[in-house]
Amino acid sequence: MYYDSTLILLVPAILLSLYASFKVNSTTKKYFKVNASSGMTGEEVARRILNYNGLSNVPVLPVAGELTDHYNPRSKSVSLSEEVFYGRSITSISVAAHECGHAIQDKEAYPAMTFRSALVPTVNFASSASWLIIAAGLFMGSKLLWLGIILFSATVLFQVVTLPVELNASKRALVQLETLGIVGLDEKKQSYKVLSAAALTYIAAALASIATLIRYIAIANGRD
Ligand SMILES: [Zn+2]
């Protein structure tokens, strides 16, 4: 890493990232041990929410790994990690409902999600190219550095747009869990804790990329 006084900008972001990963680990672990009263598995909850929202054509599949849960907008499928798919815990049903929240966003063409998806090809290119160009710019001059910064901005924008998409999916998840009578009031609060902890990691990632962007800009300004 390039060392200079602007590194100090990254300290709050790094501390928040560490806290967020601690929080998400401890909260998901804690509520993996709390069985939900409905007795439904994550798969059953996902299936019920999807069917209720006219998405009976969206498959729910088990996937290997921990916290590998995701909704794929291209294949229109919900993938749940095994502990979520087969589990009957508060964490299992909360994460399952969250991924269905993304499926509902997709169906409704939720604007932040559509915009985020449109950014994917640019971001795939920009995230790898920007590091190289910025690294080269540090040695070869500020024009190249600014080009790298512009590219890096695309990845920052992506992280920022991810926030409303994630927060909205969790909000939808809680509404579905309550509307379909899958959780009681106390369980809804527990679900909220699980989903809030997960949201914190996205907030931390966005702040880290904003801090990195500010740092690059400070470096480039110092060079001009
Ligand atoms: Zn999500």
Short mmCIF file of C-alpha atoms and ligand atoms in Angstrom, two decimals:
data_model
loop_
_atom_site.label_atom_id
_atom_site.label_comp_id
_atom_site.label_asym_id
_atom_site.label_seq_id
_atom_site.Cartn_x
_atom_site.Cartn_y
_atom_site.Cartn_z
CA MET A 1 0.00 0.00 0.00
CA TYR A 2 1.17 3.51 -0.81
CA TYR A 3 2.07 5.20 2.47
CA ASP A 4 1.43 8.85 3.30
CA SER A 5 -0.44 11.01 5.82
CA THR A 6 -3.80 10.54 4.00
CA LEU A 7 -3.82 6.95 5.25
CA ILE A 8 -5.35 8.37 8.43
CA LEU A 9 -8.60 8.81 6.44
CA LEU A 10 -8.95 5.04 6.29
CA VAL A 11 -8.76 4.48 10.05
CA PRO A 12 -12.45 5.14 10.92
CA ALA A 13 -13.56 3.04 7.93
CA ILE A 14 -11.29 0.15 8.94
CA LEU A 15 -12.52 0.29 12.54
CA LEU A 16 -16.14 0.26 11.38
CA SER A 17 -15.45 -2.67 9.04
CA LEU A 18 -13.91 -4.64 11.90
CA TYR A 19 -16.86 -3.84 14.15
CA ALA A 20 -19.36 -4.73 11.38
CA SER A 21 -17.80 -8.13 10.70
CA PHE A 22 -17.68 -8.88 14.44
CA LYS A 23 -21.32 -7.80 14.80
CA VAL A 24 -22.61 -9.80 11.82
CA ASN A 25 -20.73 -12.92 12.97
CA SER A 26 -21.90 -12.75 16.56
CA THR A 27 -25.52 -11.88 15.70
CA THR A 28 -25.97 -14.52 12.99
CA LYS A 29 -24.34 -17.15 15.25
CA LYS A 30 -26.53 -16.20 18.20
CA TYR A 31 -29.77 -16.44 16.23
CA PHE A 32 -28.75 -19.60 14.37
CA LYS A 33 -29.21 -21.16 17.82
CA VAL A 34 -32.69 -19.71 18.35
CA ASN A 35 -35.38 -21.83 16.71
CA ALA A 36 -38.29 -19.92 15.18
CA SER A 37 -41.74 -20.87 16.50
CA SER A 38 -43.19 -21.56 13.03
CA GLY A 39 -40.96 -24.63 12.72
CA MET A 40 -40.43 -23.79 9.04
CA THR A 41 -37.06 -24.16 7.32
CA GLY A 42 -35.44 -21.31 5.41
CA GLU A 43 -36.45 -23.07 2.20
CA GLU A 44 -40.09 -23.34 3.26
CA VAL A 45 -40.19 -19.68 4.28
CA ALA A 46 -38.63 -18.62 0.96
CA ARG A 47 -41.06 -20.80 -0.99
CA ARG A 48 -44.06 -19.37 0.85
CA ILE A 49 -42.96 -15.74 0.39
CA LEU A 50 -42.17 -16.25 -3.30
CA ASN A 51 -45.48 -18.03 -3.99
CA TYR A 52 -47.41 -15.33 -2.10
CA ASN A 53 -45.80 -12.70 -4.33
CA GLY A 54 -46.56 -14.45 -7.62
CA LEU A 55 -43.03 -15.79 -7.93
CA SER A 56 -43.75 -19.52 -7.87
CA ASN A 57 -41.50 -19.86 -10.95
CA VAL A 58 -38.44 -18.70 -8.94
CA PRO A 59 -36.57 -21.79 -7.65
CA VAL A 60 -35.03 -21.96 -4.15
CA LEU A 61 -31.74 -23.87 -4.23
CA PRO A 62 -29.23 -24.97 -1.58
CA VAL A 63 -25.67 -23.71 -2.09
CA ALA A 64 -22.41 -24.69 -0.34
CA GLY A 65 -20.57 -22.35 2.01
CA GLU A 66 -21.40 -20.00 4.86
CA LEU A 67 -23.42 -16.82 4.23
CA THR A 68 -23.28 -17.51 0.49
CA ASP A 69 -26.99 -16.70 0.22
CA HIS A 70 -27.99 -14.60 -2.75
CA TYR A 71 -30.61 -13.86 -5.37
CA ASN A 72 -29.43 -14.13 -8.96
CA PRO A 73 -31.36 -11.69 -11.20
CA ARG A 74 -30.10 -13.36 -14.40
CA SER A 75 -31.17 -16.92 -13.59
CA LYS A 76 -34.09 -15.61 -11.44
CA SER A 77 -33.28 -17.97 -8.59
CA VAL A 78 -32.80 -17.76 -4.84
CA SER A 79 -29.74 -19.62 -3.49
CA LEU A 80 -29.55 -20.32 0.23
CA SER A 81 -26.52 -21.63 2.15
CA GLU A 82 -27.20 -25.05 3.67
CA GLU A 83 -27.53 -23.73 7.21
CA VAL A 84 -30.20 -21.32 5.98
CA PHE A 85 -31.90 -23.70 3.51
CA TYR A 86 -32.35 -26.57 5.98
CA GLY A 87 -32.30 -24.52 9.20
CA ARG A 88 -35.34 -23.54 11.29
CA SER A 89 -33.63 -20.73 13.21
CA ILE A 90 -34.35 -17.01 13.31
CA THR A 91 -31.19 -16.39 11.25
CA SER A 92 -32.23 -19.02 8.67
CA ILE A 93 -35.70 -17.61 8.08
CA SER A 94 -34.51 -13.97 8.19
CA VAL A 95 -31.81 -14.50 5.58
CA ALA A 96 -34.20 -16.56 3.42
CA ALA A 97 -36.80 -13.77 3.57
CA HIS A 98 -34.14 -11.15 2.74
CA GLU A 99 -33.15 -12.97 -0.48
CA CYS A 100 -36.84 -13.17 -1.43
CA GLY A 101 -36.91 -9.39 -0.86
CA HIS A 102 -34.43 -9.12 -3.75
CA ALA A 103 -36.63 -11.36 -5.93
CA ILE A 104 -39.61 -9.07 -5.24
CA GLN A 105 -37.46 -6.00 -6.03
CA ASP A 106 -36.56 -7.61 -9.34
CA LYS A 107 -40.19 -8.37 -10.16
CA GLU A 108 -41.20 -4.77 -9.37
CA ALA A 109 -38.16 -3.33 -11.20
CA TYR A 110 -37.16 -1.46 -8.02
CA PRO A 111 -35.16 1.51 -9.44
CA ALA A 112 -32.06 1.23 -7.19
CA MET A 113 -31.75 -2.45 -8.10
CA THR A 114 -32.16 -1.80 -11.83
CA PHE A 115 -29.52 0.94 -11.65
CA ARG A 116 -27.18 -1.29 -9.62
CA SER A 117 -27.52 -4.12 -12.16
CA ALA A 118 -26.80 -1.71 -15.00
CA LEU A 119 -23.55 -0.69 -13.28
CA VAL A 120 -22.22 -4.27 -13.03
CA PRO A 121 -20.30 -4.49 -16.37
CA THR A 122 -18.68 -1.06 -15.83
CA VAL A 123 -17.78 -1.92 -12.25
CA ASN A 124 -16.28 -5.28 -13.20
CA PHE A 125 -13.90 -3.47 -15.54
CA ALA A 126 -13.34 -0.41 -13.34
CA SER A 127 -12.60 -2.28 -10.11
CA SER A 128 -9.65 -4.14 -11.60
CA ALA A 129 -8.43 -1.42 -13.99
CA SER A 130 -8.59 1.45 -11.48
CA TRP A 131 -6.05 -0.14 -9.09
CA LEU A 132 -3.56 -0.64 -11.90
CA ILE A 133 -4.03 2.84 -13.32
CA ILE A 134 -3.85 4.48 -9.87
CA ALA A 135 -0.70 2.51 -9.02
CA ALA A 136 0.85 3.55 -12.35
CA GLY A 137 -0.34 7.14 -11.81
CA LEU A 138 1.46 7.35 -8.47
CA PHE A 139 4.74 6.94 -10.33
CA MET A 140 3.97 8.38 -13.74
CA GLY A 141 1.96 11.52 -13.07
CA SER A 142 -1.29 13.02 -11.93
CA LYS A 143 -3.19 12.78 -15.29
CA LEU A 144 -3.09 9.01 -15.08
CA LEU A 145 -3.89 9.22 -11.38
CA TRP A 146 -7.05 11.25 -12.10
CA LEU A 147 -8.12 8.75 -14.76
CA GLY A 148 -7.77 5.97 -12.20
CA ILE A 149 -9.77 8.00 -9.68
CA ILE A 150 -12.62 8.50 -12.16
CA LEU A 151 -12.72 4.75 -12.77
CA PHE A 152 -12.58 4.05 -9.05
CA SER A 153 -15.56 6.40 -8.56
CA ALA A 154 -17.70 3.91 -10.48
CA THR A 155 -16.98 1.22 -7.87
CA VAL A 156 -17.74 3.70 -5.07
CA LEU A 157 -21.05 4.55 -6.73
CA PHE A 158 -21.83 0.83 -6.93
CA GLN A 159 -21.17 0.34 -3.20
CA VAL A 160 -23.35 3.34 -2.38
CA VAL A 161 -26.23 2.17 -4.61
CA THR A 162 -25.98 -1.25 -2.93
CA LEU A 163 -27.11 0.33 0.35
CA PRO A 164 -30.74 1.19 -0.55
CA VAL A 165 -31.05 -2.17 -2.37
CA GLU A 166 -29.96 -4.11 0.73
CA LEU A 167 -31.88 -2.03 3.26
CA ASN A 168 -35.03 -2.24 1.15
CA ALA A 169 -34.71 -6.03 0.76
CA SER A 170 -34.50 -6.37 4.55
CA LYS A 171 -37.50 -4.08 5.02
CA ARG A 172 -39.50 -6.20 2.58
CA ALA A 173 -38.33 -9.35 4.38
CA LEU A 174 -39.70 -8.14 7.71
CA VAL A 175 -43.02 -7.12 6.13
CA GLN A 176 -43.37 -10.56 4.49
CA LEU A 177 -42.47 -12.46 7.66
CA GLU A 178 -45.09 -10.51 9.58
CA THR A 179 -47.81 -10.43 6.91
CA LEU A 180 -47.63 -14.17 6.35
CA GLY A 181 -47.72 -14.80 10.10
CA ILE A 182 -44.34 -16.56 10.04
CA VAL A 183 -42.98 -14.57 12.99
CA GLY A 184 -44.52 -13.10 16.13
CA LEU A 185 -43.67 -9.65 17.46
CA ASP A 186 -40.67 -10.76 19.55
CA GLU A 187 -39.32 -12.86 16.69
CA LYS A 188 -39.71 -9.94 14.31
CA LYS A 189 -37.43 -7.93 16.60
CA GLN A 190 -34.87 -10.74 16.50
CA SER A 191 -35.09 -10.90 12.71
CA TYR A 192 -34.56 -7.15 12.63
CA LYS A 193 -31.35 -7.57 14.66
CA VAL A 194 -30.01 -10.22 12.26
CA LEU A 195 -30.81 -8.14 9.18
CA SER A 196 -29.48 -4.90 10.70
CA ALA A 197 -26.15 -6.55 11.50
CA ALA A 198 -25.90 -7.70 7.88
CA ALA A 199 -26.76 -4.20 6.66
CA LEU A 200 -23.93 -2.78 8.75
CA THR A 201 -21.36 -4.66 6.67
CA TYR A 202 -22.68 -2.96 3.51
CA ILE A 203 -22.56 0.44 5.22
CA ALA A 204 -18.98 -0.24 6.33
CA ALA A 205 -17.96 -1.32 2.81
CA ALA A 206 -19.49 1.82 1.30
CA LEU A 207 -17.76 4.07 3.85
CA ALA A 208 -14.44 2.31 3.26
CA SER A 209 -14.66 2.91 -0.47
CA ILE A 210 -15.68 6.57 0.04
CA ALA A 211 -12.73 7.07 2.41
CA THR A 212 -10.39 5.46 -0.14
CA LEU A 213 -11.74 7.75 -2.87
CA ILE A 214 -11.20 10.86 -0.70
CA ARG A 215 -7.68 9.65 0.03
CA TYR A 216 -6.87 9.26 -3.67
CA ILE A 217 -8.28 12.70 -4.39
CA ALA A 218 -6.13 14.18 -1.58
CA ILE A 219 -3.06 12.47 -3.02
CA ALA A 220 -3.81 13.67 -6.55
CA ASN A 221 -4.47 17.23 -5.34
CA GLY A 222 -1.13 17.15 -3.53
CA ARG A 223 0.55 16.22 -6.82
CA ASP A 224 -1.06 18.96 -8.92
ZN ZN B 1 -29.09 -8.73 0.03
#
